[in-house]
Amino acid sequence: MTIAEALRELFLPAACAACRREPSAAGGLCAPCGDALPAGPPRLAIPREREAPPVVVAGAYDGVLAEAINEYKERRRRELAPTLSGLLRRPLALTAEEAPGAVLVPIPPTRAARRERGFDHVAALCRPAGEVRRCLTAGPRPDSVGLTPAQRRSAARRSLEAVPGRAAALAASGRPAVLVDDVVTTGATLAAAAAVLRRAGVAVPLAVALAAR
Ligand SMILES: [Zn+2]
């Protein structure tokens, strides 16, 4: 970011995260872009990876939703958090019916991504939406862009681990886990996360994501 851009961000109202033309209203988007977010019933996505649980998503990964997710995640526009967290509400209501008493387990960022962003972007979306247990941790992992499905699968498996003690405590409570992620593509990450939790004795009937590719 240049100094001029940094000053503009400080003193002018931020532009809408999606169209980048209109000033943003509360929640990081202008009114028309806010209206273009998915508003219909959540839909069920069955990931290609067989071990991944079925995923309830707010919408497809395109348009305003895709822009908002990217700006939130890659450009740290944290004012989008309430907007995106709000989009998880309906998918989560559905999972509450299917998996009563479930706790939310966010897919963790790698330590490098966490450091770069300065926050755990998925956990931040979960907090206003339900009871969160950060039972998973992610070791270094290559960028999944350009990897084959088999490579994605093995990268996810090598990266995700249970946080010692927390997964066991969740298993002992007998409550199921609903995994939460921002975007689901092949389901490799969700499959690996579900495998880690299931090995610890936690049931993982469902996952929730903002968008499916
Ligand atoms: Zn806009």
Short mmCIF file of C-alpha atoms and ligand atoms in Angstrom, two decimals, residues 16-22 29-33, ligand 1:
data_model
loop_
_atom_site.label_atom_id
_atom_site.label_comp_id
_atom_site.label_asym_id
_atom_site.label_seq_id
_atom_site.Cartn_x
_atom_site.Cartn_y
_atom_site.Cartn_z
CA CYS A 16 -17.66 -0.75 -0.78
CA ALA A 17 -15.67 -4.00 -0.62
CA ALA A 18 -17.49 -5.45 -3.65
CA CYS A 19 -17.99 -2.70 -6.27
CA ARG A 20 -15.26 -0.39 -4.88
CA ARG A 21 -17.16 2.62 -6.24
CA GLU A 22 -19.82 3.55 -3.72
CA LEU A 29 -20.74 -2.93 1.50
CA CYS A 30 -22.84 -0.26 -0.23
CA ALA A 31 -26.62 -0.77 -0.08
CA PRO A 32 -27.04 -2.28 -3.60
CA CYS A 33 -24.16 -4.73 -3.05
ZN ZN B 1 -21.00 -1.80 -3.70
#
